[in-house]
Amino acid sequence: RDVLMNQLQIILAFLCNIEDMRQTADQVHDGAEKIISYIHSNLASIHSLEDICQNVHMSRSTVQNLISEYLQTPITSYVRTQTCIMATSLLQSVCPATEAALACGFADYSSFYRAFKKEYGITPRQYTQL
């Protein structure tokens, strides 16, 4: 349940950003927005938290705290969820799972498989058969 609730919060925050339905400027933390923007623009090339920290010029603890406060989820979970959302889009377009894994920045299929299964509770193959 907690995983599902976190995913729903992440998806809702993402959809609000897409539709420009953002909270007023004084309620939105600029740092969190900068991090999220970087993540969405560079999703396939993010391999670690350090990649994000270096590119947004913030410390590891600052990045973790800002995202945790803003999205109510750890940054690693957010990145994994966004990567899996990207993968589902590729899988829906009949892209083979191994190609989707590489396109989403996973080093190998087994890492992709584990992340996908953790995120959705099913394997990429099971997803494509739905």
Coordinates of N, CA and C in Angstrom, one line a residue:
R1 N 0.8 -1.2 0.0 CA 0.0 0.0 0.0 C 0.8 1.3 0.0
D2 N 1.9 1.3 0.8 CA 2.8 2.4 0.9 C 3.4 2.7 -0.5
V3 N 3.8 1.6 -1.1 CA 4.5 1.8 -2.4 C 3.5 2.4 -3.4
L4 N 2.2 1.9 -3.4 CA 1.2 2.4 -4.3 C 0.9 3.8 -4.0
M5 N 0.8 4.2 -2.7 CA 0.5 5.6 -2.3 C 1.6 6.5 -2.8
N6 N 2.9 6.0 -2.6 CA 4.0 6.8 -3.1 C 4.0 7.0 -4.6
Q7 N 3.7 6.0 -5.3 CA 3.6 6.1 -6.8 C 2.5 7.0 -7.2
L8 N 1.3 6.9 -6.5 CA 0.2 7.8 -6.9 C 0.6 9.3 -6.6
Q9 N 1.3 9.6 -5.5 CA 1.8 10.9 -5.2 C 2.8 11.4 -6.3
I10 N 3.7 10.5 -6.7 CA 4.6 10.9 -7.7 C 3.9 11.2 -9.0
I11 N 3.0 10.3 -9.4 CA 2.3 10.5 -10.7 C 1.5 11.8 -10.6
L12 N 0.8 12.1 -9.5 CA 0.0 13.3 -9.4 C 0.9 14.5 -9.5
A13 N 2.1 14.5 -8.8 CA 3.0 15.7 -8.9 C 3.5 15.8 -10.4
F14 N 3.8 14.7 -11.0 CA 4.2 14.8 -12.4 C 3.1 15.4 -13.3
L15 N 1.9 14.9 -13.2 CA 0.8 15.4 -14.0 C 0.5 16.9 -13.7
C16 N 0.7 17.3 -12.5 CA 0.5 18.7 -12.2 C 1.5 19.6 -12.9
N17 N 2.7 19.1 -13.0 CA 3.8 19.8 -13.7 C 3.5 19.8 -15.2
I18 N 3.0 18.7 -15.7 CA 2.8 18.7 -17.2 C 1.7 19.7 -17.5
E19 N 0.6 19.7 -16.7 CA -0.5 20.6 -17.1 C -0.3 22.0 -16.5
D20 N 0.9 22.3 -16.0 CA 1.1 23.7 -15.5 C 0.1 24.1 -14.4
M21 N -0.3 23.1 -13.7 CA -1.2 23.4 -12.5 C -0.4 23.4 -11.3
R22 N 0.5 24.3 -11.2 CA 1.4 24.3 -10.0 C 0.8 25.2 -8.9
Q23 N 1.3 24.9 -7.7 CA 0.9 25.6 -6.6 C 1.5 27.0 -6.7
T24 N 1.1 28.0 -5.9 CA 1.6 29.3 -6.0 C 3.1 29.3 -5.8
A25 N 3.8 30.3 -6.3 CA 5.2 30.4 -6.2 C 5.8 30.3 -4.8
D26 N 5.1 30.9 -3.9 CA 5.6 30.9 -2.5 C 5.5 29.5 -1.9
Q27 N 4.7 28.6 -2.4 CA 4.6 27.3 -1.9 C 5.5 26.2 -2.6
V28 N 6.0 26.6 -3.7 CA 6.8 25.7 -4.5 C 8.3 26.0 -4.2
H29 N 9.0 25.0 -3.8 CA 10.4 25.3 -3.6 C 11.2 25.2 -4.8
D30 N 11.9 26.3 -5.1 CA 12.7 26.4 -6.4 C 13.7 25.3 -6.5
G31 N 14.3 24.9 -5.4 CA 15.3 23.9 -5.5 C 14.7 22.5 -5.9
A32 N 13.6 22.2 -5.4 CA 12.9 20.9 -5.7 C 12.5 21.0 -7.2
E33 N 12.0 22.1 -7.7 CA 11.6 22.2 -9.1 C 12.8 22.1 -10.0
K34 N 14.0 22.6 -9.6 CA 15.2 22.5 -10.4 C 15.6 21.1 -10.5
I35 N 15.6 20.3 -9.4 CA 15.9 18.9 -9.3 C 15.0 18.1 -10.2
I36 N 13.7 18.3 -10.1 CA 12.7 17.6 -10.8 C 12.9 17.9 -12.3
S37 N 13.1 19.1 -12.7 CA 13.3 19.5 -14.1 C 14.5 18.8 -14.6
Y38 N 15.6 18.7 -13.9 CA 16.8 18.1 -14.3 C 16.6 16.6 -14.5
I39 N 15.9 16.0 -13.6 CA 15.6 14.5 -13.7 C 14.8 14.2 -14.9
H40 N 13.7 15.0 -15.2 CA 12.9 14.8 -16.4 C 13.6 15.0 -17.7
S41 N 14.5 15.9 -17.7 CA 15.3 16.2 -18.9 C 16.4 15.2 -19.2
N42 N 16.9 14.5 -18.1 CA 18.1 13.7 -18.3 C 17.8 12.3 -17.7
L43 N 16.6 11.8 -17.7 CA 16.3 10.6 -17.1 C 17.1 9.4 -17.5
A44 N 17.3 9.2 -18.8 CA 18.1 8.0 -19.2 C 19.6 8.1 -18.9
S45 N 20.1 9.3 -18.6 CA 21.5 9.4 -18.3 C 21.8 9.5 -16.8
I46 N 20.8 9.4 -16.0 CA 21.1 9.4 -14.5 C 21.4 8.0 -14.1
H47 N 22.6 7.9 -13.5 CA 23.0 6.6 -13.0 C 23.2 6.5 -11.5
S48 N 23.2 7.7 -10.9 CA 23.4 7.7 -9.4 C 22.9 9.1 -8.9
L49 N 22.7 9.1 -7.6 CA 22.3 10.4 -7.0 C 23.4 11.5 -7.2
E50 N 24.6 11.0 -7.3 CA 25.7 12.0 -7.5 C 25.6 12.7 -8.9
D51 N 25.1 12.0 -9.9 CA 24.8 12.6 -11.2 C 23.9 13.8 -11.0
I52 N 22.9 13.6 -10.3 CA 21.9 14.7 -10.0 C 22.6 15.8 -9.2
C53 N 23.2 15.5 -8.1 CA 23.9 16.5 -7.3 C 24.8 17.4 -8.0
Q54 N 25.7 16.8 -8.8 CA 26.7 17.5 -9.6 C 26.0 18.5 -10.6
N55 N 25.0 18.1 -11.2 CA 24.4 18.9 -12.2 C 23.4 20.0 -11.7
V56 N 22.9 19.8 -10.5 CA 22.1 20.8 -9.9 C 22.8 21.7 -8.9
H57 N 24.1 21.3 -8.7 CA 25.0 22.0 -7.8 C 24.5 22.1 -6.4
M58 N 24.1 21.0 -5.9 CA 23.6 20.8 -4.5 C 24.2 19.6 -3.9
S59 N 24.3 19.6 -2.6 CA 24.8 18.5 -1.9 C 23.8 17.3 -1.9
R60 N 24.3 16.2 -1.6 CA 23.5 15.0 -1.5 C 22.4 15.1 -0.5
S61 N 22.7 15.6 0.6 CA 21.6 15.7 1.7 C 20.6 16.8 1.3
T62 N 21.0 17.9 0.6 CA 20.1 18.9 0.2 C 19.1 18.3 -0.8
V63 N 19.7 17.6 -1.8 CA 18.8 17.0 -2.9 C 17.8 16.0 -2.2
Q64 N 18.3 15.2 -1.4 CA 17.5 14.2 -0.8 C 16.4 14.8 0.1
N65 N 16.7 15.8 0.9 CA 15.8 16.5 1.7 C 14.7 17.3 0.9
L66 N 15.2 18.0 -0.1 CA 14.2 18.8 -0.9 C 13.2 17.9 -1.6
I67 N 13.6 16.8 -2.2 CA 12.7 15.9 -2.9 C 11.8 15.2 -1.9
S68 N 12.4 14.7 -0.8 CA 11.6 14.0 0.2 C 10.5 14.9 0.8
E69 N 10.8 16.2 1.0 CA 9.9 17.1 1.5 C 8.8 17.5 0.5
Y70 N 9.2 17.7 -0.8 CA 8.3 18.2 -1.8 C 7.4 17.1 -2.3
L71 N 8.0 15.9 -2.5 CA 7.2 14.8 -3.1 C 6.8 13.7 -2.1
Q72 N 7.3 13.8 -0.9 CA 7.0 12.8 0.2 C 7.5 11.4 -0.2
T73 N 8.6 11.4 -0.9 CA 9.2 10.1 -1.3 C 10.7 10.3 -1.5
P74 N 11.4 9.2 -1.3 CA 12.9 9.4 -1.5 C 13.2 9.6 -3.0
I75 N 14.3 10.3 -3.2 CA 14.6 10.6 -4.6 C 14.9 9.4 -5.4
T76 N 15.5 8.4 -4.8 CA 15.8 7.2 -5.6 C 14.5 6.5 -6.1
S77 N 13.5 6.5 -5.2 CA 12.2 6.0 -5.6 C 11.6 6.8 -6.7
Y78 N 11.7 8.1 -6.6 CA 11.2 9.0 -7.7 C 11.8 8.7 -9.0
V79 N 13.1 8.6 -9.0 CA 13.9 8.4 -10.3 C 13.5 7.0 -10.8
R80 N 13.4 6.0 -10.0 CA 13.0 4.7 -10.4 C 11.6 4.7 -11.0
T81 N 10.7 5.3 -10.3 CA 9.3 5.4 -10.9 C 9.3 6.1 -12.2
Q82 N 10.0 7.2 -12.4 CA 10.0 7.9 -13.6 C 10.6 7.1 -14.7
T83 N 11.7 6.4 -14.4 CA 12.3 5.5 -15.4 C 11.4 4.4 -15.8
C84 N 10.7 3.8 -14.8 CA 9.7 2.8 -15.2 C 8.6 3.3 -16.0
I85 N 8.1 4.5 -15.7 CA 7.1 5.1 -16.5 C 7.6 5.3 -18.0
M86 N 8.8 5.7 -18.1 CA 9.4 5.8 -19.5 C 9.4 4.5 -20.1
A87 N 9.8 3.4 -19.4 CA 9.9 2.1 -19.9 C 8.5 1.6 -20.4
T88 N 7.5 1.8 -19.6 CA 6.2 1.3 -19.9 C 5.7 2.0 -21.2
S89 N 6.1 3.2 -21.4 CA 5.7 3.9 -22.7 C 6.4 3.2 -23.9
L90 N 7.7 2.9 -23.7 CA 8.4 2.2 -24.8 C 7.8 0.8 -25.0
L91 N 7.5 0.1 -23.9 CA 7.0 -1.3 -24.0 C 5.6 -1.2 -24.7
Q92 N 4.8 -0.2 -24.5 CA 3.5 -0.1 -25.1 C 3.7 0.2 -26.6
S93 N 4.8 0.8 -27.0 CA 5.0 1.0 -28.4 C 5.7 -0.2 -29.1
V94 N 5.6 -1.3 -28.5 CA 6.1 -2.6 -29.0 C 7.7 -2.6 -29.1
C95 N 8.3 -1.9 -28.2 CA 9.8 -1.9 -28.1 C 10.1 -3.2 -27.3
P96 N 11.1 -4.0 -27.8 CA 11.5 -5.1 -27.0 C 12.0 -4.7 -25.6
A97 N 11.8 -5.5 -24.6 CA 12.2 -5.1 -23.2 C 13.7 -4.8 -23.1
T98 N 14.5 -5.6 -23.8 CA 15.9 -5.3 -23.7 C 16.3 -3.9 -24.2
E99 N 15.7 -3.6 -25.3 CA 15.9 -2.2 -25.9 C 15.3 -1.1 -25.0
A100 N 14.2 -1.4 -24.4 CA 13.6 -0.4 -23.5 C 14.5 -0.2 -22.3
A101 N 15.1 -1.3 -21.8 CA 16.0 -1.2 -20.7 C 17.2 -0.3 -21.0
L102 N 17.8 -0.5 -22.2 CA 19.0 0.3 -22.6 C 18.5 1.8 -22.8
A103 N 17.4 2.0 -23.5 CA 16.9 3.4 -23.7 C 16.6 4.1 -22.5
C104 N 16.3 3.4 -21.4 CA 16.0 4.1 -20.1 C 17.2 4.2 -19.2
G105 N 18.3 3.8 -19.7 CA 19.6 4.1 -19.0 C 20.0 2.9 -18.1
F106 N 19.4 1.8 -18.1 CA 19.8 0.7 -17.3 C 21.0 0.1 -17.9
A107 N 22.0 -0.3 -17.1 CA 23.2 -0.9 -17.6 C 23.0 -2.3 -18.2
D108 N 22.0 -3.0 -17.6 CA 21.7 -4.4 -18.2 C 20.3 -4.7 -17.9
Y109 N 19.8 -5.8 -18.6 CA 18.4 -6.1 -18.5 C 18.0 -6.6 -17.1
S110 N 18.9 -7.3 -16.4 CA 18.6 -7.7 -15.0 C 18.3 -6.6 -14.0
S111 N 19.0 -5.5 -14.2 CA 18.7 -4.3 -13.3 C 17.4 -3.7 -13.7
F112 N 17.1 -3.7 -15.0 CA 15.8 -3.2 -15.4 C 14.7 -4.1 -14.9
Y113 N 14.9 -5.4 -15.0 CA 13.9 -6.4 -14.6 C 13.5 -6.2 -13.1
R114 N 14.6 -6.1 -12.3 CA 14.4 -5.9 -10.8 C 13.6 -4.6 -10.5
A115 N 14.1 -3.5 -11.2 CA 13.4 -2.2 -10.9 C 12.0 -2.2 -11.3
F116 N 11.7 -2.8 -12.5 CA 10.4 -2.9 -13.0 C 9.5 -3.7 -12.1
K117 N 10.0 -4.9 -11.7 CA 9.2 -5.7 -10.9 C 8.9 -5.1 -9.5
K118 N 9.9 -4.4 -9.0 CA 9.7 -3.7 -7.7 C 8.7 -2.6 -7.8
E119 N 8.7 -1.9 -8.9 CA 7.8 -0.8 -9.2 C 6.3 -1.3 -9.4
Y120 N 6.2 -2.3 -10.2 CA 4.8 -2.7 -10.7 C 4.3 -4.0 -10.1
G121 N 5.3 -4.8 -9.6 CA 4.9 -6.1 -9.1 C 4.7 -7.2 -10.1
I122 N 5.1 -6.8 -11.4 CA 5.0 -7.8 -12.5 C 6.3 -7.6 -13.3
T123 N 6.6 -8.6 -14.1 CA 7.8 -8.4 -15.0 C 7.5 -7.6 -16.2
P124 N 8.5 -7.1 -16.9 CA 8.3 -6.4 -18.2 C 7.5 -7.3 -19.2
R125 N 7.8 -8.6 -19.2 CA 7.1 -9.5 -20.1 C 5.6 -9.6 -19.8
Q126 N 5.3 -9.8 -18.5 CA 4.0 -9.8 -18.0 C 3.2 -8.5 -18.4
Y127 N 3.9 -7.4 -18.3 CA 3.3 -6.1 -18.6 C 2.9 -6.1 -20.1
T128 N 3.8 -6.6 -21.0 CA 3.5 -6.5 -22.4 C 2.4 -7.4 -22.8
Q129 N 2.1 -8.4 -21.9 CA 1.0 -9.4 -22.2 C -0.3 -9.0 -21.7
L130 N -0.4 -7.8 -21.0 CA -1.6 -7.3 -20.4 C -2.6 -6.9 -21.5

